[in-house]
mmCIF file of C-alpha atoms in Angstrom:
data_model
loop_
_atom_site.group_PDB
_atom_site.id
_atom_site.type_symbol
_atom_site.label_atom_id
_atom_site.label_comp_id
_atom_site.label_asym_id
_atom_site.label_seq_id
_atom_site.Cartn_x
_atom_site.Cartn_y
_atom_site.Cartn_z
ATOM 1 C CA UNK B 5 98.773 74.314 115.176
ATOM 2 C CA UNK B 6 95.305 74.392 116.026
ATOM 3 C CA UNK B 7 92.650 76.709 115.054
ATOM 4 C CA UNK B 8 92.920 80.666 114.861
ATOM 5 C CA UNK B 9 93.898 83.277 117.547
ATOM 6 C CA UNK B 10 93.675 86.201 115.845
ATOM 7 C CA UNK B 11 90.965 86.962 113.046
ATOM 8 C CA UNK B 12 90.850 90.381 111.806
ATOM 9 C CA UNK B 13 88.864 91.406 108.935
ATOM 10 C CA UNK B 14 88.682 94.907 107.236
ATOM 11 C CA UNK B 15 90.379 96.491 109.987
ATOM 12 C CA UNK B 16 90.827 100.253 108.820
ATOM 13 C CA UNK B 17 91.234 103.414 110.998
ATOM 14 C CA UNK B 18 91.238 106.874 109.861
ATOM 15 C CA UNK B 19 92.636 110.026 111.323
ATOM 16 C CA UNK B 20 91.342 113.586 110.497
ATOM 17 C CA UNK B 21 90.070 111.908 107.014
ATOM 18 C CA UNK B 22 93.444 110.248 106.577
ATOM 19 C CA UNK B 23 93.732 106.859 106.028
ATOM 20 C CA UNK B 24 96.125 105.259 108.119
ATOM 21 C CA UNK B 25 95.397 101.870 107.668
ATOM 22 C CA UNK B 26 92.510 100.373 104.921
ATOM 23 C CA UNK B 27 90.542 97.395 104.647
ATOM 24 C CA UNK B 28 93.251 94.964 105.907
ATOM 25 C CA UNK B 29 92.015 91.235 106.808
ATOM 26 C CA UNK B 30 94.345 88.667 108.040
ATOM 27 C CA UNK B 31 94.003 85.129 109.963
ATOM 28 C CA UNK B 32 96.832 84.146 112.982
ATOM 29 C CA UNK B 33 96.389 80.140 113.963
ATOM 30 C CA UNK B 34 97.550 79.440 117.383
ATOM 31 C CA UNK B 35 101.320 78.116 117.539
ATOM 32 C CA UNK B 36 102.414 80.846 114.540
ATOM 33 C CA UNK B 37 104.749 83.295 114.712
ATOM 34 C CA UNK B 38 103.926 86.097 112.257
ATOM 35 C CA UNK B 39 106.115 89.151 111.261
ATOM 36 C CA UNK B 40 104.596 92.110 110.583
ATOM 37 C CA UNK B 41 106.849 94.309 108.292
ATOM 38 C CA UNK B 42 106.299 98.123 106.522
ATOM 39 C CA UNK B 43 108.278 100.947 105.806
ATOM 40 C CA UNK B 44 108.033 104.028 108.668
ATOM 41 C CA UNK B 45 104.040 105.391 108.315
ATOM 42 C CA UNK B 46 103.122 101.891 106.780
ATOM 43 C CA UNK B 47 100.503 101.667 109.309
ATOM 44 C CA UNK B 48 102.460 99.154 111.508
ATOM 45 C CA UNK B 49 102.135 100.295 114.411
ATOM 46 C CA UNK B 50 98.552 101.512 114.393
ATOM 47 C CA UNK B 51 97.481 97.858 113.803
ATOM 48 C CA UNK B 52 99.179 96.999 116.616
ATOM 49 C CA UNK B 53 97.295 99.462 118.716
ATOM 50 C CA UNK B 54 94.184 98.344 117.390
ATOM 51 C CA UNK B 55 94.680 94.995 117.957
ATOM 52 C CA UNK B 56 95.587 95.110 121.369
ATOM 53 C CA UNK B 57 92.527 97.816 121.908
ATOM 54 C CA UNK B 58 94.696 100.981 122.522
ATOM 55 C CA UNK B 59 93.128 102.412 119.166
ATOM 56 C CA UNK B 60 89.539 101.759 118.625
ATOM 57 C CA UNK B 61 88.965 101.335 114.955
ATOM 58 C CA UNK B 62 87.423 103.242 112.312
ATOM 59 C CA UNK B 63 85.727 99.880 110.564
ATOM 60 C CA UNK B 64 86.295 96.317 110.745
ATOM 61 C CA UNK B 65 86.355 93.811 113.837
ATOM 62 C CA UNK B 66 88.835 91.696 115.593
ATOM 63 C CA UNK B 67 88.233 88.375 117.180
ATOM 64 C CA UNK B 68 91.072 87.401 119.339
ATOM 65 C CA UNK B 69 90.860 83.540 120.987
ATOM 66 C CA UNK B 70 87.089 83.632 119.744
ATOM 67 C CA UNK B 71 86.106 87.300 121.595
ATOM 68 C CA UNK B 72 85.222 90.010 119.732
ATOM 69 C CA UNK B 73 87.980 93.207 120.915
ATOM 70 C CA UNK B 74 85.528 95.491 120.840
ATOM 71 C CA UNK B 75 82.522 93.819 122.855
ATOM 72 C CA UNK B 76 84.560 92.041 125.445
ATOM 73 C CA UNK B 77 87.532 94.603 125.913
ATOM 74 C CA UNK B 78 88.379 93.231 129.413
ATOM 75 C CA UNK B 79 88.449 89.542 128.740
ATOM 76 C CA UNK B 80 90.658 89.746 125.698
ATOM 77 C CA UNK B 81 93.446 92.019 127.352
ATOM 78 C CA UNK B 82 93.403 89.353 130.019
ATOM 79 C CA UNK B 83 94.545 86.944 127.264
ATOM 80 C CA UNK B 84 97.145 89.040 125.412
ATOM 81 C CA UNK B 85 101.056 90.577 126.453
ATOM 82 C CA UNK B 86 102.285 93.845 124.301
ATOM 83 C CA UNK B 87 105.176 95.486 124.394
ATOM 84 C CA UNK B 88 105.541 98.604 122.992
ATOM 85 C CA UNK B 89 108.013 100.406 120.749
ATOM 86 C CA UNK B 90 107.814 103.040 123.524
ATOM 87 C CA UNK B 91 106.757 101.843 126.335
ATOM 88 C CA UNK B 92 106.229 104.303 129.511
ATOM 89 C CA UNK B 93 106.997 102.852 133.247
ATOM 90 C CA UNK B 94 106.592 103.951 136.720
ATOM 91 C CA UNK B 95 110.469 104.929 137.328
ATOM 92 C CA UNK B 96 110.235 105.805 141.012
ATOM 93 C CA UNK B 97 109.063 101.567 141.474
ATOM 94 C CA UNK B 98 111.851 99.372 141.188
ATOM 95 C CA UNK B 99 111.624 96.526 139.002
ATOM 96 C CA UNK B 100 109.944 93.985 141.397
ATOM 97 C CA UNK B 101 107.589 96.456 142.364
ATOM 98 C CA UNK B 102 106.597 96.961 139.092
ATOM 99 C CA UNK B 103 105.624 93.545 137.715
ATOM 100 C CA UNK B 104 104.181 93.064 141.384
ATOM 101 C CA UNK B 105 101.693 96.213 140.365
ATOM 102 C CA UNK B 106 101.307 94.012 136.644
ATOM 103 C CA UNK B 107 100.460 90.855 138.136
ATOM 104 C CA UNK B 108 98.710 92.517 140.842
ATOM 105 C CA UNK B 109 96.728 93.680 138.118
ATOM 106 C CA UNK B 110 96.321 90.585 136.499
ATOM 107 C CA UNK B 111 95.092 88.666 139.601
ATOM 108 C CA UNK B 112 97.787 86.489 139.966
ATOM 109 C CA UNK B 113 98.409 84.835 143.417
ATOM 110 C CA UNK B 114 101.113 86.510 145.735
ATOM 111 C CA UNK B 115 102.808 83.016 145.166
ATOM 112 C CA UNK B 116 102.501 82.392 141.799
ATOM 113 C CA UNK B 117 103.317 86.189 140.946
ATOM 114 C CA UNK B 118 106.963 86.244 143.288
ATOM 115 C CA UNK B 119 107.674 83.118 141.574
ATOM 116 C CA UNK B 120 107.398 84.257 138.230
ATOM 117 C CA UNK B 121 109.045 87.901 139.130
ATOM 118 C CA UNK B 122 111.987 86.030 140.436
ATOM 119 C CA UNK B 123 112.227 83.797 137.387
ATOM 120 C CA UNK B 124 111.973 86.181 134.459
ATOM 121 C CA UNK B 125 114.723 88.863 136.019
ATOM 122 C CA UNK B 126 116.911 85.922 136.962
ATOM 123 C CA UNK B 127 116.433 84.800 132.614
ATOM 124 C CA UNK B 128 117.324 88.840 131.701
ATOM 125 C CA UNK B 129 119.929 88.984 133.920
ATOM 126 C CA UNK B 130 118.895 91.561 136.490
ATOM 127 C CA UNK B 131 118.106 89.661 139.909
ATOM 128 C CA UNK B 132 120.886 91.911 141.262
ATOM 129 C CA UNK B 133 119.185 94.889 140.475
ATOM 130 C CA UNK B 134 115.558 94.367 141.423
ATOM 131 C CA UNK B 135 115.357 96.050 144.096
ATOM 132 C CA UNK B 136 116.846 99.084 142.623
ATOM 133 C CA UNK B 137 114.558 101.952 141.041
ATOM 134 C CA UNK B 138 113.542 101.873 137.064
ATOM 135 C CA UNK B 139 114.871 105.370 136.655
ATOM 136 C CA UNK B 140 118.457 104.499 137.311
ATOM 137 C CA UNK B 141 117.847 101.421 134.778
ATOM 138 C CA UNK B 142 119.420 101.712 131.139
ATOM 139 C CA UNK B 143 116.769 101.646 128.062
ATOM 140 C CA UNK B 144 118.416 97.927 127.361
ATOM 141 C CA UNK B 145 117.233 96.509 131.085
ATOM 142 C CA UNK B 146 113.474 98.473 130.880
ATOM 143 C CA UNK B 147 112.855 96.765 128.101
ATOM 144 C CA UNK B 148 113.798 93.658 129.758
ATOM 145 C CA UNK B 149 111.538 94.258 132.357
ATOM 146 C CA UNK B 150 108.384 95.098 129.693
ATOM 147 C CA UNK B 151 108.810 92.237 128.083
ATOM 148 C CA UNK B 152 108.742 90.315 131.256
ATOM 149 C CA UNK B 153 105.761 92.164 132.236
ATOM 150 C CA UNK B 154 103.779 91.493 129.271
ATOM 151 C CA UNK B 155 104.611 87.708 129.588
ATOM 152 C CA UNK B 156 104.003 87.789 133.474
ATOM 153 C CA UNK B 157 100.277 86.011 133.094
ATOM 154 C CA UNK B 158 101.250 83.383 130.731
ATOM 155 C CA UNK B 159 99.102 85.219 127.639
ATOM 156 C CA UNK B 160 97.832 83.125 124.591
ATOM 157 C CA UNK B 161 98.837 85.990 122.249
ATOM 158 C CA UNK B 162 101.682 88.336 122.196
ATOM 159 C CA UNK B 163 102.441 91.141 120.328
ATOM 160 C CA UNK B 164 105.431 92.597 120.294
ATOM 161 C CA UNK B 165 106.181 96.099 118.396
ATOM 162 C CA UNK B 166 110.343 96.511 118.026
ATOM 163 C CA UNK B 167 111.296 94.490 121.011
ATOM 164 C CA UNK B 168 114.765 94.245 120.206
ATOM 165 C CA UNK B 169 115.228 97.742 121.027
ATOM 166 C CA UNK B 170 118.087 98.533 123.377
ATOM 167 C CA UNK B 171 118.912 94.784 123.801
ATOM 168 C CA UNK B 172 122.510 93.291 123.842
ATOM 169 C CA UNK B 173 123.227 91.169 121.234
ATOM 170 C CA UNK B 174 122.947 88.154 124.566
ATOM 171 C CA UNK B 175 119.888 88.968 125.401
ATOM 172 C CA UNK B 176 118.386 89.490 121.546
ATOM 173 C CA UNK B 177 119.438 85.999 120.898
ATOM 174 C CA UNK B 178 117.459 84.631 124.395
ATOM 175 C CA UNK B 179 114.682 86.776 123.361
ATOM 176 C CA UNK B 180 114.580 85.048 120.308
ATOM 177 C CA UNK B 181 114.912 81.527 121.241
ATOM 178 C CA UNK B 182 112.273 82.372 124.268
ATOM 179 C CA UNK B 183 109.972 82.945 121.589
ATOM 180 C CA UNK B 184 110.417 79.729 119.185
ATOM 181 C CA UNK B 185 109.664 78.138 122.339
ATOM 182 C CA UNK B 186 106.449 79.844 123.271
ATOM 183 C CA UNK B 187 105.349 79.480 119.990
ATOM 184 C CA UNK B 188 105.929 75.988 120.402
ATOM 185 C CA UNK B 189 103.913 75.489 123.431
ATOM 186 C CA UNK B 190 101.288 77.012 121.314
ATOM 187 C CA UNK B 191 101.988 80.294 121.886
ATOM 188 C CA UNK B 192 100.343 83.328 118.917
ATOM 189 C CA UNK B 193 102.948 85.711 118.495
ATOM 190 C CA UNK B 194 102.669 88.908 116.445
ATOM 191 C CA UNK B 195 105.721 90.513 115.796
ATOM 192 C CA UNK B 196 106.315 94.089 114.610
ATOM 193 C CA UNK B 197 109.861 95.337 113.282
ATOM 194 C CA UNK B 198 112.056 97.190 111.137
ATOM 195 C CA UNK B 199 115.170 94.580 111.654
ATOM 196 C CA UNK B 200 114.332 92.051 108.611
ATOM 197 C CA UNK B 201 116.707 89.490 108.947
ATOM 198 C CA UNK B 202 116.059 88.853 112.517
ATOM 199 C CA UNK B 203 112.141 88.603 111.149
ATOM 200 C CA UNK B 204 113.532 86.071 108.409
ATOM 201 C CA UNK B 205 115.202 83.876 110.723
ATOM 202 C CA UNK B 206 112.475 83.973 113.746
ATOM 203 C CA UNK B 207 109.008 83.925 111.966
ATOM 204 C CA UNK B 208 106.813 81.110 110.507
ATOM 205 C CA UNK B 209 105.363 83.798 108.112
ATOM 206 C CA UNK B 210 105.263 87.089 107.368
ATOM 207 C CA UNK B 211 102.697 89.875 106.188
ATOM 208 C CA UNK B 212 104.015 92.978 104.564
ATOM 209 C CA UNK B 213 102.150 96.424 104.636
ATOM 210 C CA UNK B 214 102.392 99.111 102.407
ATOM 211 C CA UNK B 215 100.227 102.438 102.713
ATOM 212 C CA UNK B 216 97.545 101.117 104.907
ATOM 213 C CA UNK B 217 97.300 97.968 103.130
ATOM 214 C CA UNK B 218 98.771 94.139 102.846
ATOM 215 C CA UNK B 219 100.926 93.852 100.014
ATOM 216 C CA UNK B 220 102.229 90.330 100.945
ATOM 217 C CA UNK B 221 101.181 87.194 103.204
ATOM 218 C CA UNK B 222 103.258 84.004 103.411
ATOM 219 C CA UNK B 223 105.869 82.163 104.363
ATOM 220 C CA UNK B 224 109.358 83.774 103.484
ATOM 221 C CA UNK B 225 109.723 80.721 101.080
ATOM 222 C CA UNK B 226 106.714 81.493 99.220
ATOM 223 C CA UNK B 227 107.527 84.900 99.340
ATOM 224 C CA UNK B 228 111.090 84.235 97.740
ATOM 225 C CA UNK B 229 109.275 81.959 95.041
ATOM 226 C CA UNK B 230 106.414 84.703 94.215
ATOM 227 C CA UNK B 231 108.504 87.462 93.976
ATOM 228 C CA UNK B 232 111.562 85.624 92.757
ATOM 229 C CA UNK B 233 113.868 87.285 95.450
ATOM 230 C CA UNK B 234 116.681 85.746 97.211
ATOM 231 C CA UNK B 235 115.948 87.493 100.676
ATOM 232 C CA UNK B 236 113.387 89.157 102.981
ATOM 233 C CA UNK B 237 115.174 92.425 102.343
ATOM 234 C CA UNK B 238 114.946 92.274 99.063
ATOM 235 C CA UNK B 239 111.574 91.423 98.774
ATOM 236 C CA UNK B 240 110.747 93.812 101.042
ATOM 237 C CA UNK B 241 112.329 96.557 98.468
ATOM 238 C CA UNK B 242 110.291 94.874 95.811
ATOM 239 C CA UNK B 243 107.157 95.198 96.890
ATOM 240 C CA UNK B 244 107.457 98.672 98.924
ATOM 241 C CA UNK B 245 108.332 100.330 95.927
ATOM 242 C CA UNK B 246 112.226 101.070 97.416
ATOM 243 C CA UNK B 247 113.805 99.255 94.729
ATOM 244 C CA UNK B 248 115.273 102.231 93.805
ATOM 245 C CA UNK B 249 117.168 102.660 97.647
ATOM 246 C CA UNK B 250 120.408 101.901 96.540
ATOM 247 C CA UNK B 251 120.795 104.385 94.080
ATOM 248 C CA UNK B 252 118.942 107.092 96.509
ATOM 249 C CA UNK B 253 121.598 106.224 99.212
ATOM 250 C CA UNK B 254 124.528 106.511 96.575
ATOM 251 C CA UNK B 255 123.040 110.320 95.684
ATOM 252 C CA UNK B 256 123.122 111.272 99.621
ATOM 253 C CA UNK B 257 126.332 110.016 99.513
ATOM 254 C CA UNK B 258 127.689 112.035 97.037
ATOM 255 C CA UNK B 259 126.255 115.277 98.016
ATOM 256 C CA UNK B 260 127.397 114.760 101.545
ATOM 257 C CA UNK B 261 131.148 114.559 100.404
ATOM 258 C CA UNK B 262 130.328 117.510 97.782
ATOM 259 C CA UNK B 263 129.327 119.639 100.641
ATOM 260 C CA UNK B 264 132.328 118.303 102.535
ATOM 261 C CA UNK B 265 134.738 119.097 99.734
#
Protein backbone atom coordinates (compact mmCIF):
# COMPACT_ATOMS: atom_id res chain seq x y z
CA UNK A 1 0.00 0.00 0.00
CA UNK A 2 1.00 3.27 -1.04
CA UNK A 3 -0.02 6.57 0.15
CA UNK A 4 -3.71 7.74 1.04
CA UNK A 5 -6.94 7.77 -1.09
CA UNK A 6 -9.23 9.02 1.07
CA UNK A 7 -8.46 11.81 3.78
CA UNK A 8 -11.34 13.14 5.58
CA UNK A 9 -11.05 15.35 8.46
CA UNK A 10 -13.89 16.77 10.72
CA UNK A 11 -16.44 15.76 8.39
CA UNK A 12 -19.84 16.68 10.21
CA UNK A 13 -23.28 17.44 8.64
CA UNK A 14 -26.25 18.68 10.35
CA UNK A 15 -29.90 18.50 9.55
CA UNK A 16 -32.56 20.98 10.89
CA UNK A 17 -29.94 21.56 13.95
CA UNK A 18 -29.53 17.81 14.30
CA UNK A 19 -26.42 16.33 14.28
CA UNK A 20 -26.17 13.53 12.10
CA UNK A 21 -22.73 12.99 11.91
CA UNK A 22 -19.83 15.14 14.17
CA UNK A 23 -16.35 15.91 13.81
CA UNK A 24 -15.31 12.52 12.32
CA UNK A 25 -11.62 12.34 10.71
CA UNK A 26 -10.31 9.25 9.21
CA UNK A 27 -7.29 8.31 6.69
CA UNK A 28 -7.94 5.32 3.73
CA UNK A 29 -4.28 4.31 2.05
CA UNK A 30 -4.68 2.98 -1.37
CA UNK A 31 -4.82 -1.01 -1.51
CA UNK A 32 -7.16 -1.06 1.98
CA UNK A 33 -10.26 -2.37 2.37
CA UNK A 34 -12.10 -0.60 5.22
CA UNK A 35 -15.49 -1.56 6.86
CA UNK A 36 -17.54 0.92 7.94
CA UNK A 37 -19.94 -0.41 10.71
CA UNK A 38 -22.92 1.47 13.07
CA UNK A 39 -26.08 0.63 14.39
CA UNK A 40 -29.34 1.97 12.09
CA UNK A 41 -29.12 6.19 12.42
CA UNK A 42 -25.31 5.79 13.27
CA UNK A 43 -24.64 8.16 10.58
CA UNK A 44 -23.43 5.44 8.11
CA UNK A 45 -24.89 6.16 5.43
CA UNK A 46 -24.74 9.94 5.43
CA UNK A 47 -20.90 9.63 5.32
CA UNK A 48 -21.22 7.75 2.51
CA UNK A 49 -23.21 10.40 0.75
CA UNK A 50 -20.84 12.90 1.67
CA UNK A 51 -18.05 11.24 0.57
CA UNK A 52 -19.09 10.44 -2.71
CA UNK A 53 -20.60 14.27 -2.97
CA UNK A 54 -24.38 13.38 -2.89
CA UNK A 55 -24.53 15.34 0.56
CA UNK A 56 -22.56 18.46 0.75
CA UNK A 57 -21.30 18.83 4.25
CA UNK A 58 -22.02 20.95 7.08
CA UNK A 59 -18.02 21.32 8.12
CA UNK A 60 -14.98 19.51 7.36
CA UNK A 61 -13.27 18.57 3.89
CA UNK A 62 -12.52 15.50 1.96
CA UNK A 63 -9.55 14.88 -0.21
CA UNK A 64 -10.06 11.89 -2.32
CA UNK A 65 -6.74 10.71 -4.62
CA UNK A 66 -5.27 14.26 -3.62
CA UNK A 67 -8.63 16.50 -4.87
CA UNK A 68 -10.46 18.29 -2.63
CA UNK A 69 -14.58 16.86 -3.07
CA UNK A 70 -15.80 19.97 -2.75
CA UNK A 71 -13.57 22.18 -5.21
CA UNK A 72 -13.14 19.65 -7.93
CA UNK A 73 -16.62 17.80 -7.77
CA UNK A 74 -16.30 16.53 -11.39
CA UNK A 75 -12.82 15.14 -11.36
CA UNK A 76 -13.23 13.14 -8.20
CA UNK A 77 -16.60 11.35 -9.26
CA UNK A 78 -14.62 10.45 -12.34
CA UNK A 79 -12.31 8.51 -9.98
CA UNK A 80 -14.81 6.83 -7.63
CA UNK A 81 -17.79 3.73 -8.15
CA UNK A 82 -20.83 3.74 -5.39
CA UNK A 83 -23.37 1.63 -5.02
CA UNK A 84 -26.11 2.40 -3.08
CA UNK A 85 -28.22 0.73 -0.41
CA UNK A 86 -31.08 1.87 -2.70
CA UNK A 87 -30.12 2.44 -5.74
CA UNK A 88 -32.77 3.82 -8.47
CA UNK A 89 -32.40 2.60 -12.34
CA UNK A 90 -33.90 3.38 -15.60
CA UNK A 91 -36.27 0.12 -15.78
CA UNK A 92 -37.67 0.66 -19.27
CA UNK A 93 -33.45 0.24 -20.52
CA UNK A 94 -32.37 -3.15 -20.45
CA UNK A 95 -29.27 -3.97 -18.80
CA UNK A 96 -26.79 -3.30 -21.70
CA UNK A 97 -28.40 -0.21 -22.37
CA UNK A 98 -27.92 0.88 -19.13
CA UNK A 99 -24.19 0.57 -18.42
CA UNK A 100 -23.91 1.75 -22.20
CA UNK A 101 -25.73 5.20 -20.82
CA UNK A 102 -22.90 4.76 -17.56
CA UNK A 103 -19.97 4.42 -19.62
CA UNK A 104 -21.38 6.66 -22.11
CA UNK A 105 -21.25 8.92 -19.35
CA UNK A 106 -17.97 8.19 -18.32
CA UNK A 107 -16.34 8.66 -21.77
CA UNK A 108 -15.36 5.36 -22.34
CA UNK A 109 -14.69 4.20 -25.98
CA UNK A 110 -17.61 2.29 -27.80
CA UNK A 111 -14.89 -0.55 -27.74
CA UNK A 112 -13.60 -0.50 -24.55
CA UNK A 113 -17.21 0.10 -23.01
CA UNK A 114 -18.98 -3.28 -25.07
CA UNK A 115 -16.05 -5.07 -23.88
CA UNK A 116 -16.38 -4.41 -20.42
CA UNK A 117 -20.47 -4.64 -20.57
CA UNK A 118 -20.03 -8.06 -21.99
CA UNK A 119 -17.51 -9.09 -19.37
CA UNK A 120 -19.07 -8.01 -16.09
CA UNK A 121 -22.79 -9.61 -16.99
CA UNK A 122 -21.03 -12.71 -18.29
CA UNK A 123 -19.04 -12.68 -14.24
CA UNK A 124 -22.89 -12.06 -12.59
CA UNK A 125 -24.35 -14.44 -14.59
CA UNK A 126 -26.82 -12.54 -16.73
CA UNK A 127 -25.42 -12.47 -20.47
CA UNK A 128 -28.72 -14.26 -21.24
CA UNK A 129 -30.71 -11.61 -20.06
CA UNK A 130 -29.12 -8.40 -21.31
CA UNK A 131 -31.08 -7.60 -23.66
CA UNK A 132 -34.13 -7.91 -21.60
CA UNK A 133 -35.66 -4.76 -19.69
CA UNK A 134 -34.50 -3.85 -15.86
CA UNK A 135 -38.11 -3.84 -14.77
CA UNK A 136 -38.69 -7.50 -15.34
CA UNK A 137 -35.19 -8.04 -13.42
CA UNK A 138 -35.34 -9.41 -9.69
CA UNK A 139 -33.79 -6.97 -6.85
CA UNK A 140 -30.83 -9.84 -6.69
CA UNK A 141 -29.79 -9.24 -10.67
CA UNK A 142 -30.23 -5.02 -10.37
CA UNK A 143 -27.93 -5.07 -7.97
CA UNK A 144 -25.72 -7.05 -10.07
CA UNK A 145 -25.95 -4.72 -12.66
CA UNK A 146 -25.12 -1.48 -10.10
CA UNK A 147 -22.35 -2.91 -8.98
CA UNK A 148 -21.14 -3.53 -12.43
CA UNK A 149 -21.97 -0.08 -13.27
CA UNK A 150 -20.11 1.52 -10.59
CA UNK A 151 -16.99 -0.61 -11.50
CA UNK A 152 -17.56 0.00 -15.35
CA UNK A 153 -14.54 2.84 -15.51
CA UNK A 154 -12.04 0.99 -13.58
CA UNK A 155 -12.40 3.64 -10.36
CA UNK A 156 -9.48 4.06 -7.80
CA UNK A 157 -12.03 4.14 -4.94
CA UNK A 158 -15.18 2.33 -4.31
CA UNK A 159 -17.68 2.62 -1.94
CA UNK A 160 -20.06 0.35 -1.47
CA UNK A 161 -23.19 0.89 1.04
CA UNK A 162 -24.97 -2.85 1.74
CA UNK A 163 -24.00 -4.45 -1.48
CA UNK A 164 -24.85 -7.78 -0.52
CA UNK A 165 -28.37 -6.96 -0.70
CA UNK A 166 -30.54 -9.33 -2.69
CA UNK A 167 -27.46 -11.45 -3.70
CA UNK A 168 -27.37 -15.34 -3.78
CA UNK A 169 -25.20 -16.78 -1.53
CA UNK A 170 -22.94 -17.58 -5.34
CA UNK A 171 -22.76 -14.43 -6.22
CA UNK A 172 -22.01 -12.86 -2.43
CA UNK A 173 -19.06 -15.09 -2.33
CA UNK A 174 -17.74 -13.72 -6.12
CA UNK A 175 -18.54 -10.37 -4.91
CA UNK A 176 -16.36 -10.90 -2.21
CA UNK A 177 -13.42 -12.47 -3.72
CA UNK A 178 -13.82 -9.69 -6.71
CA UNK A 179 -13.04 -7.34 -4.12
CA UNK A 180 -9.81 -8.92 -2.28
CA UNK A 181 -8.66 -8.78 -5.71
CA UNK A 182 -9.26 -5.16 -6.53
CA UNK A 183 -7.94 -4.27 -3.43
CA UNK A 184 -5.02 -6.06 -4.40
CA UNK A 185 -4.40 -4.35 -7.59
CA UNK A 186 -4.49 -1.36 -5.41
CA UNK A 187 -7.85 -0.84 -5.37
CA UNK A 188 -9.51 1.77 -2.03
CA UNK A 189 -12.54 0.19 -1.04
CA UNK A 190 -15.00 1.59 1.51
CA UNK A 191 -17.43 -0.69 2.61
CA UNK A 192 -20.70 0.04 4.43
CA UNK A 193 -22.86 -2.83 6.17
CA UNK A 194 -24.94 -4.23 8.73
CA UNK A 195 -23.74 -8.07 7.97
CA UNK A 196 -20.56 -8.20 10.48
CA UNK A 197 -19.11 -11.33 9.85
CA UNK A 198 -18.95 -10.94 6.19
CA UNK A 199 -17.09 -7.38 7.25
CA UNK A 200 -14.75 -9.59 9.60
CA UNK A 201 -13.75 -11.93 7.05
CA UNK A 202 -13.43 -9.34 3.92
CA UNK A 203 -11.84 -6.13 5.45
CA UNK A 204 -8.22 -5.09 6.26
CA UNK A 205 -9.73 -2.78 8.99
CA UNK A 206 -12.58 -1.51 10.28
CA UNK A 207 -14.02 1.88 11.76
CA UNK A 208 -17.04 1.75 13.97
CA UNK A 209 -19.55 4.73 14.37
CA UNK A 210 -21.70 5.46 17.04
CA UNK A 211 -24.04 8.67 17.18
CA UNK A 212 -22.29 10.71 14.63
CA UNK A 213 -18.98 9.80 15.82
CA UNK A 214 -15.94 7.06 15.53
CA UNK A 215 -15.92 4.93 18.40
CA UNK A 216 -13.31 2.46 16.96
CA UNK A 217 -10.48 2.32 14.13
CA UNK A 218 -8.32 -0.76 13.51
CA UNK A 219 -7.73 -3.85 12.42
CA UNK A 220 -10.27 -6.54 13.78
CA UNK A 221 -7.16 -7.98 15.64
CA UNK A 222 -6.47 -4.90 17.42
CA UNK A 223 -9.90 -4.44 17.93
CA UNK A 224 -10.26 -8.01 19.62
CA UNK A 225 -7.03 -7.14 21.76
CA UNK A 226 -8.39 -3.49 22.87
CA UNK A 227 -11.62 -4.45 23.71
CA UNK A 228 -10.79 -7.97 24.78
CA UNK A 229 -13.62 -9.52 22.57
CA UNK A 230 -13.52 -12.69 20.74
CA UNK A 231 -15.50 -11.37 17.59
CA UNK A 232 -16.54 -8.37 15.45
CA UNK A 233 -20.06 -8.87 16.75
CA UNK A 234 -19.24 -8.72 19.94
CA UNK A 235 -17.21 -5.88 19.87
CA UNK A 236 -19.53 -4.25 18.00
CA UNK A 237 -22.14 -4.75 21.10
CA UNK A 238 -19.39 -3.46 23.29
CA UNK A 239 -18.78 -0.41 22.09
CA UNK A 240 -22.44 0.56 20.71
CA UNK A 241 -23.72 0.32 23.99
CA UNK A 242 -26.05 -3.04 22.90
CA UNK A 243 -24.45 -5.17 25.33
CA UNK A 244 -27.53 -5.48 26.84
CA UNK A 245 -29.29 -7.09 23.26
CA UNK A 246 -29.54 -10.39 24.42
CA UNK A 247 -31.50 -9.87 27.29
CA UNK A 248 -33.78 -7.16 25.25
CA UNK A 249 -34.41 -9.94 22.61
CA UNK A 250 -35.23 -12.58 25.43
CA UNK A 251 -38.03 -9.83 26.87
CA UNK A 252 -39.66 -9.55 23.17
CA UNK A 253 -39.62 -13.00 23.26
CA UNK A 254 -41.49 -13.56 26.12
CA UNK A 255 -44.14 -11.05 25.63
CA UNK A 256 -44.72 -12.29 22.14
CA UNK A 257 -45.65 -15.87 23.46
CA UNK A 258 -47.59 -14.06 26.50
CA UNK A 259 -49.71 -12.35 23.99
CA UNK A 260 -49.89 -15.62 22.09
CA UNK A 261 -50.95 -17.60 25.13
Amino acid sequence: MSGPMIEVVNLTKRYNGVLAVDQISFTIAQGEIVGYLGPNGAGKSTTVKMLTGILRPTEGTIVIDGLDLLKDPIEVKRRIGYVPETGGMYESLTAYEYLQLVGRLYHLSEEILDHRIEEFLKLFGLEAVMHERLSSYSKGMKQKVLISAALLHNPKVLFLDEPLTGLDAHSALLLKELLRRLAAEGKTIFYCSHILDVVERTCTRVIIIHKGRIVADGTVEQLKELTRQGTLEDIFKQLTYSSDIEELAQAFARSILEMGG
